[in-house]
Structure formats: C-alpha cells, structure tokens
Amino acid sequence: MGIAQLVDRAWEGLPRPVKDGAKSAWAGYARLTSASRLLPDYIIIGTQRAGTTSLYKYLVKHPAIAHALTKELRFFDLHYERGFGWYRSRFPSVRHRERLRRAKDLSMIVGESSPDYLFHPFAPGRIARALPDVKLVVLLRNPVDRAYSHYWHQAARGFEPLGFEEAIEREPERLAGELERMLQDELYVSYERHHHSYLSRGVYVDQLLTWFDLFPREQFLILRSEDLFVDPPAVYRQVLEFLGAPPWELREYETFNAFSSGSMNPATRAWLVEHFRPHNARLADLLGHNLGWDA
C-alpha cells in the first residue's frame, strides 16, 4: 500500500469533529494565502451525467496535474457571492508548483471540473471575465441517454418523485419562469433547473453558442462521452495533448459515478430521438461533424 493510500485510510478513520476542525483550519489558511495560489489552466465545464467525474479522476492521477480542493467547486454558478479570493484559495500554491518543478522537472497544470457550468446562464460570462485564457473541456453525451441517466440519478437521491415519462412531459411546466428569475436575481438558485432539466440540458448547441461568443474555438476541446466510455485511454491521451501535459498511461481506467438505470421504454426512446434530432443537426453544423446520436 502506497503512502497516499495510507494517508487516505488514516483520514477516513478520524472522528468527524476532528475532520471538520482540520477542514476549517485548512480553509482559513488557504484564504490567507489565496493571493499566492494558482489559477486553473483548464476547466471541465460539462455536461452533467456525461463522464466528467471519471475524466477528472484520470487527469489528476497524472504527475503534472494538480487538483482543486474538491472536484466540483461550482464557484461560477453556485458560490459566486463568496468572492474570487475564495475560489483561488481552493487551488495549489505557487510554492507547490515550484517544488514539483525542482523535484520532477514538470510544469504543473491545475484544473477543476464543474459540469453545471455549461448549462448555467451566468457561468460563461463570469469565467470569461476572470479566466479569459483558460482551456475548456466539454464532454457531450447522446442527449437521450444523458436525460435518462440524469432522471435516475435524481430519483435515487430523492429529488424526483415522478416516473420518467411524466417527468419529461412536465419539464416545461416545472422550468417555466426559472431562467427569467435567475436573470433578474444573480443569487437565485433554481432547484428546478438543477434537478429537473432532463431535456433542456441536452440542447447543447444553444449552450455552446453562448460560450463560443466569449472564447476562441481553439480554447475548447469537445469530446463525445461515448468515446470515453469505449476507449478511455485514447480520450485520456487526447486531453493530455490538449492541456500540454506529458504523455502518461494509467494502470486502469475505473468508471466513477456510474449509475444503473435499466432499459428505457422503446417508444419513449423513439420520441426522444425525434425530439433531439433538429437540435443535434444544428450542433453538427456548429461543430462541423455529426456526433452519431440519431438512434
């Protein structure tokens, strides 16, 4: 067992009050030193239920890639009122980068993953103002499968009492007025948009158009989740090249945060395929290639 595993095991064995105290002390120290901390070189901005957790876990196993304090900081959508100093305090210090350079002759790459950013109305502008040069990684999954996975994830966590068909039928009613309320009050957190946006999140073209208006295309790496699921080493290599990280192979590519949802009703699937077909066609025009989701 390696040192990291021993540390993890020791941490898990600590009483909750001790853990909470340690986290509080670390948070205070991090805030005091936020000015000397790094900013992210990349952000995985989406989409939800598309393999972002697995990709992030793979990336931070690379010796040159350092992770934020937690996987989903959600600063640019949920915690923006905490201020940029709070956000910066979540990342490694400049001294950490220098130690890595001296010890292993590696240039540290820092990033975070908050897959709600892609869908959030304010996240693109906030990130563009704060981090105009950041690299943006986007995982897009067949919106039919993404919607079904999203539904079962919410149902399992107690956020969805309806059946799948009723939930997607009632989505327009549930989300009615939510975006407008968010636009009127930047601190408003929409429960409905976060938990019940099964169809809306799958209209990727409209979300990407907003981001493309604010960032050059060369700052994006847009990937199909299906490719990550089938051949994770190939996608991993592609992302490392995009980030400018040295080549690296993992011993295994474990799947994280997967969720067994059973089979979808064929009639429902057929309806969803047709629902998303025009949106996928527009997405293909925007990206210059078809993502192969019309089935």
mmCIF file of N, CA and C in Angstrom, residues 84-132:
data_model
loop_
_atom_site.group_PDB
_atom_site.id
_atom_site.type_symbol
_atom_site.label_atom_id
_atom_site.label_comp_id
_atom_site.label_asym_id
_atom_site.label_seq_id
_atom_site.Cartn_x
_atom_site.Cartn_y
_atom_site.Cartn_z
ATOM 1 N N PHE A 84 -13.796 36.015 -5.465
ATOM 2 C CA PHE A 84 -12.743 35.347 -6.218
ATOM 3 C C PHE A 84 -11.623 34.848 -5.314
ATOM 4 N N GLY A 85 -11.412 35.524 -4.184
ATOM 5 C CA GLY A 85 -10.396 35.047 -3.248
ATOM 6 C C GLY A 85 -10.715 33.665 -2.724
ATOM 7 N N TRP A 86 -12.007 33.407 -2.470
ATOM 8 C CA TRP A 86 -12.424 32.070 -2.032
ATOM 9 C C TRP A 86 -12.106 31.045 -3.109
ATOM 10 N N TYR A 87 -12.428 31.377 -4.357
ATOM 11 C CA TYR A 87 -12.181 30.452 -5.466
ATOM 12 C C TYR A 87 -10.692 30.143 -5.573
ATOM 13 N N ARG A 88 -9.894 31.177 -5.566
ATOM 14 C CA ARG A 88 -8.454 30.978 -5.730
ATOM 15 C C ARG A 88 -7.864 30.170 -4.580
ATOM 16 N N SER A 89 -8.448 30.309 -3.403
ATOM 17 C CA SER A 89 -7.931 29.584 -2.241
ATOM 18 C C SER A 89 -8.120 28.077 -2.348
ATOM 19 N N ARG A 90 -8.906 27.626 -3.317
ATOM 20 C CA ARG A 90 -9.154 26.194 -3.490
ATOM 21 C C ARG A 90 -8.038 25.486 -4.264
ATOM 22 N N PHE A 91 -7.073 26.251 -4.779
ATOM 23 C CA PHE A 91 -6.061 25.681 -5.673
ATOM 24 C C PHE A 91 -4.688 25.618 -5.006
ATOM 25 N N PRO A 92 -3.769 24.832 -5.586
ATOM 26 C CA PRO A 92 -2.427 24.718 -5.014
ATOM 27 C C PRO A 92 -1.676 26.053 -5.036
ATOM 28 N N SER A 93 -0.643 26.116 -4.231
ATOM 29 C CA SER A 93 0.141 27.344 -4.119
ATOM 30 C C SER A 93 1.233 27.400 -5.186
ATOM 31 N N VAL A 94 1.777 28.596 -5.366
ATOM 32 C CA VAL A 94 2.908 28.778 -6.268
ATOM 33 C C VAL A 94 4.096 27.953 -5.781
ATOM 34 N N ARG A 95 4.276 27.874 -4.471
ATOM 35 C CA ARG A 95 5.380 27.071 -3.920
ATOM 36 C C ARG A 95 5.223 25.595 -4.269
ATOM 37 N N HIS A 96 3.983 25.124 -4.289
ATOM 38 C CA HIS A 96 3.717 23.735 -4.685
ATOM 39 C C HIS A 96 4.193 23.499 -6.115
ATOM 40 N N ARG A 97 3.904 24.452 -6.989
ATOM 41 C CA ARG A 97 4.341 24.333 -8.385
ATOM 42 C C ARG A 97 5.865 24.315 -8.482
ATOM 43 N N GLU A 98 6.525 25.167 -7.702
ATOM 44 C CA GLU A 98 7.981 25.226 -7.746
ATOM 45 C C GLU A 98 8.605 23.947 -7.203
ATOM 46 N N ARG A 99 8.004 23.381 -6.171
ATOM 47 C CA ARG A 99 8.518 22.109 -5.633
ATOM 48 C C ARG A 99 8.424 21.001 -6.675
ATOM 49 N N LEU A 100 7.317 20.970 -7.411
ATOM 50 C CA LEU A 100 7.164 19.955 -8.457
ATOM 51 C C LEU A 100 8.196 20.154 -9.557
ATOM 52 N N ARG A 101 8.426 21.401 -9.926
ATOM 53 C CA ARG A 101 9.404 21.677 -10.981
ATOM 54 C C ARG A 101 10.805 21.236 -10.560
ATOM 55 N N ARG A 102 11.171 21.538 -9.317
ATOM 56 C CA ARG A 102 12.512 21.169 -8.849
ATOM 57 C C ARG A 102 12.650 19.661 -8.659
ATOM 58 N N ALA A 103 11.604 19.022 -8.158
ATOM 59 C CA ALA A 103 11.689 17.594 -7.840
ATOM 60 C C ALA A 103 11.597 16.707 -9.077
ATOM 61 N N LYS A 104 10.724 17.080 -10.018
ATOM 62 C CA LYS A 104 10.463 16.189 -11.151
ATOM 63 C C LYS A 104 10.615 16.859 -12.511
ATOM 64 N N ASP A 105 11.017 18.123 -12.504
ATOM 65 C CA ASP A 105 11.174 18.871 -13.751
ATOM 66 C C ASP A 105 9.881 18.866 -14.572
ATOM 67 N N LEU A 106 8.761 19.061 -13.870
ATOM 68 C CA LEU A 106 7.456 19.093 -14.521
ATOM 69 C C LEU A 106 6.794 20.446 -14.299
ATOM 70 N N SER A 107 6.123 20.932 -15.316
ATOM 71 C CA SER A 107 5.345 22.166 -15.196
ATOM 72 C C SER A 107 3.937 21.804 -14.740
ATOM 73 N N MET A 108 3.550 22.307 -13.589
ATOM 74 C CA MET A 108 2.252 21.947 -13.018
ATOM 75 C C MET A 108 1.104 22.500 -13.847
ATOM 76 N N ILE A 109 0.085 21.670 -14.035
ATOM 77 C CA ILE A 109 -1.167 22.058 -14.680
ATOM 78 C C ILE A 109 -2.270 21.917 -13.640
ATOM 79 N N VAL A 110 -3.082 22.944 -13.507
ATOM 80 C CA VAL A 110 -4.115 22.974 -12.473
ATOM 81 C C VAL A 110 -5.477 23.078 -13.138
ATOM 82 N N GLY A 111 -6.458 22.369 -12.577
ATOM 83 C CA GLY A 111 -7.793 22.463 -13.159
ATOM 84 C C GLY A 111 -8.884 22.117 -12.177
ATOM 85 N N GLU A 112 -10.086 22.259 -12.643
ATOM 86 C CA GLU A 112 -11.263 21.870 -11.855
ATOM 87 C C GLU A 112 -12.328 21.338 -12.799
ATOM 88 N N SER A 113 -13.357 20.750 -12.227
ATOM 89 C CA SER A 113 -14.461 20.202 -13.016
ATOM 90 C C SER A 113 -15.775 20.537 -12.340
ATOM 91 N N SER A 114 -16.587 21.341 -13.007
ATOM 92 C CA SER A 114 -17.923 21.692 -12.513
ATOM 93 C C SER A 114 -18.890 21.598 -13.691
ATOM 94 N N PRO A 115 -19.485 20.420 -13.916
ATOM 95 C CA PRO A 115 -20.254 20.193 -15.142
ATOM 96 C C PRO A 115 -21.544 20.979 -15.260
ATOM 97 N N ASP A 116 -21.951 21.687 -14.214
ATOM 98 C CA ASP A 116 -23.119 22.556 -14.338
ATOM 99 C C ASP A 116 -22.790 23.861 -15.056
ATOM 100 N N TYR A 117 -21.510 24.185 -15.191
ATOM 101 C CA TYR A 117 -21.149 25.449 -15.825
ATOM 102 C C TYR A 117 -21.713 25.574 -17.239
ATOM 103 N N LEU A 118 -21.667 24.495 -18.002
ATOM 104 C CA LEU A 118 -22.103 24.561 -19.399
ATOM 105 C C LEU A 118 -23.525 25.074 -19.524
ATOM 106 N N PHE A 119 -24.388 24.682 -18.612
ATOM 107 C CA PHE A 119 -25.823 24.966 -18.689
ATOM 108 C C PHE A 119 -26.213 26.246 -17.960
ATOM 109 N N HIS A 120 -25.336 26.780 -17.155
ATOM 110 C CA HIS A 120 -25.699 27.919 -16.309
ATOM 111 C C HIS A 120 -25.649 29.233 -17.098
ATOM 112 N N PRO A 121 -26.638 30.110 -16.946
ATOM 113 C CA PRO A 121 -26.677 31.330 -17.765
ATOM 114 C C PRO A 121 -25.561 32.320 -17.476
ATOM 115 N N PHE A 122 -25.029 32.350 -16.249
ATOM 116 C CA PHE A 122 -24.013 33.338 -15.903
ATOM 117 C C PHE A 122 -22.592 32.800 -15.941
ATOM 118 N N ALA A 123 -22.422 31.493 -15.879
ATOM 119 C CA ALA A 123 -21.074 30.923 -15.808
ATOM 120 C C ALA A 123 -20.188 31.326 -16.988
ATOM 121 N N PRO A 124 -20.666 31.304 -18.231
ATOM 122 C CA PRO A 124 -19.774 31.666 -19.341
ATOM 123 C C PRO A 124 -19.177 33.064 -19.200
ATOM 124 N N GLY A 125 -20.018 34.052 -18.916
ATOM 125 C CA GLY A 125 -19.523 35.416 -18.788
ATOM 126 C C GLY A 125 -18.607 35.598 -17.597
ATOM 127 N N ARG A 126 -18.946 34.970 -16.496
ATOM 128 C CA ARG A 126 -18.113 35.089 -15.296
ATOM 129 C C ARG A 126 -16.732 34.494 -15.526
ATOM 130 N N ILE A 127 -16.691 33.345 -16.172
ATOM 131 C CA ILE A 127 -15.403 32.701 -16.443
ATOM 132 C C ILE A 127 -14.607 33.509 -17.457
ATOM 133 N N ALA A 128 -15.276 34.041 -18.470
ATOM 134 C CA ALA A 128 -14.584 34.838 -19.487
ATOM 135 C C ALA A 128 -13.928 36.069 -18.871
ATOM 136 N N ARG A 129 -14.593 36.686 -17.913
ATOM 137 C CA ARG A 129 -14.019 37.873 -17.270
ATOM 138 C C ARG A 129 -12.860 37.511 -16.341
ATOM 139 N N ALA A 130 -12.987 36.409 -15.632
ATOM 140 C CA ALA A 130 -11.976 36.042 -14.633
ATOM 141 C C ALA A 130 -10.807 35.268 -15.222
ATOM 142 N N LEU A 131 -11.091 34.402 -16.207
ATOM 143 C CA LEU A 131 -10.082 33.480 -16.736
ATOM 144 C C LEU A 131 -10.163 33.447 -18.260
ATOM 145 N N PRO A 132 -9.848 34.544 -18.928
ATOM 146 C CA PRO A 132 -10.056 34.607 -20.383
ATOM 147 C C PRO A 132 -9.226 33.617 -21.188
#
